[in-house]
Tab-separated table of C-alpha atoms in Angstrom:
chain	number	residue	atom	x	y	z
A	13	TYR	CA	0.000	0.000	0.000
A	14	LYS	CA	2.582	2.463	-1.151
A	15	GLY	CA	1.537	6.077	-0.713
A	16	SER	CA	-0.221	5.620	2.623
A	17	PRO	CA	0.639	8.052	5.464
A	18	LEU	CA	2.654	5.376	7.241
A	19	MET	CA	4.587	4.386	4.112
A	20	THR	CA	5.298	8.047	3.385
A	21	LYS	CA	6.656	8.366	6.920
A	22	ILE	CA	8.855	5.309	6.411
A	23	GLU	CA	10.218	6.611	3.093
A	24	SER	CA	10.996	9.939	4.767
A	25	VAL	CA	12.739	8.229	7.650
A	26	GLN	CA	14.782	6.034	5.340
A	27	LYS	CA	16.473	9.146	3.952
A	28	GLN	CA	17.701	10.052	7.419
A	29	THR	CA	20.514	8.558	9.467
A	30	LEU	CA	18.753	6.280	11.948
A	31	ASP	CA	19.732	3.269	13.958
A	32	ILE	CA	18.543	-0.047	12.571
A	33	ASP	CA	16.150	-0.674	15.490
A	34	THR	CA	14.142	2.501	14.768
A	35	LEU	CA	13.865	1.622	11.084
A	36	GLU	CA	12.713	-1.904	11.903
A	37	VAL	CA	9.922	-0.486	14.081
A	38	PHE	CA	8.559	1.577	11.184
A	39	ASN	CA	8.808	-1.349	8.777
A	40	SER	CA	7.094	-3.709	11.215
A	41	GLU	CA	4.233	-1.218	11.654
A	42	GLU	CA	3.681	-1.066	7.907
A	43	LYS	CA	3.812	-4.851	7.604
A	44	ALA	CA	1.304	-5.254	10.440
A	45	LYS	CA	-1.094	-2.791	8.800
A	46	ASN	CA	-0.922	-4.588	5.448
A	47	VAL	CA	-1.658	-7.905	7.149
A	48	TRP	CA	-4.602	-6.319	9.012
A	49	LEU	CA	-6.085	-4.945	5.786
A	50	ARG	CA	-5.705	-8.276	3.987
A	51	HIS	CA	-7.436	-10.086	6.841
A	52	ILE	CA	-10.326	-7.682	7.426
A	53	ARG	CA	-11.275	-7.235	3.762
A	54	LEU	CA	-13.903	-9.650	2.491
A	55	GLN	CA	-13.934	-11.540	-0.792
A	56	PRO	CA	-15.349	-9.844	-3.924
A	57	ASP	CA	-18.786	-11.287	-3.068
A	58	GLN	CA	-18.705	-8.937	-0.022
A	59	VAL	CA	-19.750	-11.652	2.440
A	60	SER	CA	-17.080	-14.385	2.413
A	61	GLU	CA	-13.836	-14.351	4.391
A	62	LYS	CA	-10.472	-14.740	2.689
A	63	SER	CA	-9.175	-18.304	2.589
A	64	GLY	CA	-7.764	-19.293	5.981
A	65	VAL	CA	-9.225	-16.215	7.724
A	66	LYS	CA	-12.005	-16.221	10.310
A	67	LEU	CA	-12.801	-13.046	12.242
A	68	LYS	CA	-15.399	-12.534	14.952
A	69	PRO	CA	-16.369	-9.530	17.083
A	70	VAL	CA	-14.944	-9.086	20.574
A	71	SER	CA	-17.761	-10.142	22.900
A	72	GLY	CA	-19.302	-8.215	25.770
A	73	LEU	CA	-18.602	-4.652	26.877
A	74	LYS	CA	-14.959	-4.877	25.777
A	75	GLY	CA	-16.215	-5.009	22.214
A	76	VAL	CA	-17.861	-1.591	22.434
A	77	ASP	CA	-15.862	0.465	24.955
A	78	TYR	CA	-12.682	1.707	23.216
A	79	LEU	CA	-11.047	1.295	19.815
A	80	LEU	CA	-7.603	0.897	21.376
A	81	PRO	CA	-6.274	-1.820	23.727
A	82	GLU	CA	-6.629	-1.490	27.488
A	83	ASN	CA	-2.907	-0.808	27.958
A	84	SER	CA	-2.711	1.936	25.322
A	85	PRO	CA	-1.611	5.287	26.821
A	86	VAL	CA	-4.040	7.130	24.512
A	87	LYS	CA	-6.983	4.725	24.932
A	88	ASN	CA	-9.274	7.484	26.199
A	89	THR	CA	-8.929	9.397	22.924
A	90	ALA	CA	-10.612	6.576	20.988
A	91	TRP	CA	-13.764	5.853	22.938
A	92	VAL	CA	-17.072	4.490	21.732
A	93	PHE	CA	-19.259	3.564	24.734
A	94	GLY	CA	-16.379	3.633	27.240
A	95	PRO	CA	-17.443	6.761	29.178
A	96	ILE	CA	-21.109	5.656	29.249
A	97	ILE	CA	-20.151	2.206	30.544
A	98	LYS	CA	-17.989	3.811	33.229
A	99	LEU	CA	-20.852	6.094	34.290
A	100	LEU	CA	-23.385	3.264	34.415
A	101	LYS	CA	-21.081	1.077	36.495
A	102	LYS	CA	-20.469	4.000	38.857
A	103	ASN	CA	-24.235	4.173	39.361
A	104	GLY	CA	-24.568	0.523	40.258
A	105	TYR	CA	-24.976	-1.329	36.973
A	106	VAL	CA	-23.193	-4.701	36.853
A	107	GLU	CA	-21.803	-6.280	33.706
A	108	GLY	CA	-23.613	-9.489	32.808
A	109	LEU	CA	-26.423	-8.768	35.266
A	110	ASP	CA	-28.159	-5.597	34.098
A	111	LEU	CA	-25.577	-4.260	31.635
A	112	ASP	CA	-24.338	-6.020	28.511
A	113	ALA	CA	-23.388	-5.459	24.875
A	114	ALA	CA	-24.005	-7.265	21.589
A	115	PRO	CA	-21.074	-6.436	19.249
A	116	TYR	CA	-21.624	-7.514	15.647
A	117	ASP	CA	-19.599	-7.975	12.461
A	118	TRP	CA	-20.184	-4.560	10.876
A	119	ARG	CA	-18.771	-5.770	7.541
A	120	LEU	CA	-21.740	-8.052	6.848
A	121	PRO	CA	-25.331	-7.383	5.725
A	122	PRO	CA	-27.766	-8.184	8.565
A	123	VAL	CA	-29.341	-11.183	6.844
A	124	VAL	CA	-25.897	-12.786	6.492
A	125	SER	CA	-25.115	-12.128	10.171
A	126	GLU	CA	-28.197	-14.146	11.109
A	127	GLN	CA	-27.624	-16.925	8.582
A	128	ARG	CA	-23.946	-17.361	9.439
A	129	ASN	CA	-23.785	-16.670	13.162
A	130	GLY	CA	-27.396	-16.551	14.353
A	131	TYR	CA	-26.566	-13.048	15.594
A	132	PHE	CA	-30.102	-11.671	15.926
A	133	SER	CA	-31.492	-14.876	17.464
A	134	LYS	CA	-28.682	-14.834	20.052
A	135	THR	CA	-29.269	-11.151	20.770
A	136	LEU	CA	-32.956	-11.819	21.484
A	137	GLU	CA	-31.859	-14.519	23.931
A	138	GLN	CA	-29.488	-11.993	25.501
A	139	VAL	CA	-32.368	-9.526	25.948
A	140	GLU	CA	-34.486	-12.248	27.546
A	141	GLN	CA	-31.676	-13.082	29.977
A	142	LEU	CA	-31.258	-9.448	31.037
A	143	TYR	CA	-35.028	-9.252	31.463
A	144	LYS	CA	-35.068	-12.311	33.749
A	145	ASN	CA	-31.968	-11.165	35.693
A	146	ASN	CA	-33.797	-8.020	36.769
A	147	ASN	CA	-37.177	-9.250	37.930
A	148	ASN	CA	-38.763	-9.035	34.482
A	149	THR	CA	-37.666	-5.439	33.894
A	150	PRO	CA	-37.817	-4.376	30.210
A	151	VAL	CA	-34.497	-3.627	28.505
A	152	VAL	CA	-33.251	-0.343	27.008
A	153	LEU	CA	-31.445	-0.728	23.653
A	154	LEU	CA	-28.738	1.961	23.460
A	155	CYS	CA	-27.173	1.984	19.998
A	156	HIS	CA	-24.662	4.025	18.012
A	157	SER	CA	-24.234	4.756	14.285
A	158	LEU	CA	-24.647	1.615	12.151
A	159	GLY	CA	-25.467	-0.246	15.352
A	160	SER	CA	-28.736	1.712	15.376
A	161	LYS	CA	-29.595	0.193	12.010
A	162	ALA	CA	-28.714	-3.230	13.424
A	163	ALA	CA	-31.033	-2.639	16.410
A	164	HIS	CA	-33.802	-1.435	14.083
A	165	TYR	CA	-33.366	-4.681	12.133
A	166	LEU	CA	-33.395	-6.587	15.435
A	167	LEU	CA	-36.778	-5.087	16.382
A	168	ASN	CA	-38.253	-6.049	13.035
A	169	PHE	CA	-36.698	-9.516	13.372
A	170	ALA	CA	-38.280	-9.840	16.822
A	171	LEU	CA	-41.622	-8.700	15.437
A	172	GLU	CA	-41.475	-11.496	12.862
A	173	VAL	CA	-40.244	-14.370	15.044
A	174	LYS	CA	-41.596	-13.375	18.493
A	175	GLY	CA	-44.492	-11.032	17.855
A	176	ARG	CA	-45.431	-7.561	19.046
A	177	SER	CA	-46.319	-8.741	22.540
A	178	TRP	CA	-42.728	-9.934	23.090
A	179	ILE	CA	-41.379	-6.485	22.160
A	180	ASP	CA	-43.876	-4.711	24.427
A	181	GLU	CA	-42.909	-6.977	27.302
A	182	HIS	CA	-39.121	-7.084	26.901
A	183	ILE	CA	-38.141	-3.716	25.346
A	184	HIS	CA	-38.584	-0.499	27.312
A	185	ALA	CA	-36.960	1.852	24.773
A	186	TYR	CA	-34.870	1.948	21.629
A	187	VAL	CA	-32.391	4.843	21.924
A	188	PRO	CA	-30.283	5.458	18.786
A	189	ILE	CA	-27.283	7.809	18.901
A	190	GLY	CA	-26.097	9.264	15.587
A	191	ALA	CA	-28.387	6.864	13.765
A	192	PRO	CA	-28.226	6.884	9.937
A	193	HIS	CA	-31.872	5.813	9.592
A	194	ALA	CA	-32.189	7.769	6.366
A	195	GLY	CA	-28.730	6.728	5.182
A	196	ALA	CA	-25.414	8.575	5.239
A	197	PRO	CA	-23.637	10.322	2.343
A	198	GLN	CA	-20.411	9.049	3.910
A	199	GLY	CA	-21.365	5.605	2.618
A	200	PHE	CA	-21.310	6.876	-0.974
A	201	ARG	CA	-18.050	8.708	-0.398
A	202	ALA	CA	-16.455	5.622	1.117
A	203	ALA	CA	-17.355	3.330	-1.779
A	204	VAL	CA	-17.676	5.525	-4.852
A	205	SER	CA	-15.376	8.527	-4.723
A	206	GLU	CA	-12.426	9.159	-2.434
A	207	GLY	CA	-12.773	6.423	0.144
A	208	ASP	CA	-13.110	6.931	3.884
A	209	THR	CA	-10.593	6.116	6.599
A	210	MET	CA	-13.275	5.888	9.321
A	211	GLY	CA	-11.229	8.066	11.646
A	212	LEU	CA	-8.038	6.069	11.100
A	213	ASP	CA	-6.304	8.821	9.128
A	214	ALA	CA	-2.881	8.095	10.614
A	215	PHE	CA	-3.270	4.416	9.839
A	216	MET	CA	-4.912	4.227	6.413
A	217	SER	CA	-4.831	6.264	3.242
A	218	PRO	CA	-8.128	7.130	1.482
A	219	GLU	CA	-7.176	4.621	-1.232
A	220	GLU	CA	-6.871	1.861	1.360
A	221	GLY	CA	-10.164	2.955	2.870
A	222	LEU	CA	-11.727	2.628	-0.582
A	223	LEU	CA	-10.456	-0.957	-0.893
A	224	LEU	CA	-11.841	-1.835	2.533
A	225	ALA	CA	-15.218	-0.161	1.969
A	226	ARG	CA	-15.788	-1.863	-1.379
A	227	SER	CA	-15.275	-5.266	0.231
A	228	MET	CA	-18.011	-4.753	2.849
A	229	GLY	CA	-21.496	-6.046	2.104
A	230	SER	CA	-22.933	-3.823	4.844
A	231	LEU	CA	-21.994	-0.582	3.116
A	232	MET	CA	-25.132	-0.404	0.958
A	233	TRP	CA	-27.047	-0.465	4.242
A	234	LEU	CA	-25.684	3.055	4.764
A	235	PHE	CA	-26.620	4.479	1.376
A	236	PRO	CA	-29.144	7.348	1.679
A	237	THR	CA	-32.756	6.338	1.191
A	238	VAL	CA	-36.208	7.781	1.749
A	239	LEU	CA	-38.226	6.699	4.772
A	240	PRO	CA	-42.024	6.539	4.725
A	241	THR	CA	-43.577	9.816	5.852
A	242	SER	CA	-44.917	8.146	8.995
A	243	VAL	CA	-41.404	7.220	10.221
A	244	PRO	CA	-39.340	10.000	11.847
A	245	PRO	CA	-35.602	9.995	10.952
A	246	THR	CA	-34.478	9.693	14.583
A	247	LEU	CA	-36.736	8.434	17.330
A	248	ILE	CA	-36.987	7.092	20.853
A	249	MET	CA	-39.906	4.705	21.334
A	250	LYS	CA	-41.571	4.355	24.738
A	251	SER	CA	-44.978	3.145	25.781
A	252	ALA	CA	-45.830	6.757	26.644
A	253	GLY	CA	-45.239	7.957	23.099
A	254	CYS	CA	-42.613	8.769	20.520
A	255	LEU	CA	-39.993	11.519	20.701
A	256	ARG	CA	-39.362	12.779	17.173
A	257	VAL	CA	-36.266	14.758	16.187
A	258	ALA	CA	-36.212	16.037	12.598
A	259	ILE	CA	-34.018	18.470	10.653
A	260	THR	CA	-36.145	21.255	9.165
A	261	THR	CA	-33.302	23.226	7.557
A	262	PRO	CA	-33.119	22.592	3.780
A	263	LEU	CA	-29.940	20.665	2.976
A	264	LYS	CA	-28.254	20.209	-0.372
A	265	ILE	CA	-27.379	16.535	-0.422
A	266	LYS	CA	-24.827	17.009	-3.200
A	267	ASN	CA	-22.700	19.259	-1.004
A	268	LEU	CA	-22.627	16.689	1.799
A	269	PHE	CA	-20.521	14.265	-0.232
A	270	ARG	CA	-17.346	16.344	0.008
A	271	ASP	CA	-18.032	19.214	2.364
A	272	LYS	CA	-16.978	18.024	5.833
A	273	SER	CA	-17.291	21.399	7.540
A	274	GLY	CA	-19.970	22.029	10.130
A	275	HIS	CA	-23.401	23.400	9.279
A	276	ALA	CA	-25.949	25.048	11.564
A	277	VAL	CA	-29.328	23.331	11.276
A	278	ARG	CA	-32.724	23.875	12.879
A	279	LEU	CA	-34.340	20.906	14.649
A	280	LYS	CA	-38.014	20.201	15.210
A	281	ILE	CA	-38.699	18.119	18.349
A	282	THR	CA	-42.159	16.714	19.041
A	283	PHE	CA	-43.510	14.178	21.506
A	284	GLY	CA	-46.728	12.283	21.411
């Protein structure tokens, strides 16, 4: 992957007078990254692993807390649910009792996740266990980004295999954070134009991000689409009603593909 930020750094360093140990560190980093990319990319069918490769998500809360290892000195700069987990535990929640996570293989389309790993069936069992652990207390689904789409799929899956009464009994609320319910232009950018490094700018070049994105069958799940008029773009469902949050400011979708700067928008919030 010549031309990546790390390779550019190595080429720059090679022109300087350095001890052999320092140079070996840079070269080993580049080799490790290339191996990682080869392993995590799927076959051209966008669902099959490379020959001899089998990856699975890290289970439990460790699979959703931080992007960096526990012993990393900069772990707290790459958090996902880490601060929320810490806050919940501080307020008495116990992992495995009333607090758990359901990490998933975000490279795969949801139907493949169920066919291959029984992911959604196992997650329903996980919800039932949390429900029983806490004197039949309904569960809150707290989700982030594409995970919100996965949870939305889970609710529809539950509706089909368990029925509406199961959802009413076992689910207290579905709370999506940064949910791309209507799709995300980033998905187009990642697969069609310049690629996307998913926040790993120091690790991957846009070209490498493009290779990775085009191997993922889940990416089309992020492509912008139009929801029925009765479905709000972001919502929190409770038995008391539905909290709707919608953007009322006109947006030019074309500009969102490349313009990464911030934009002020007006929100309309209703409950009922």
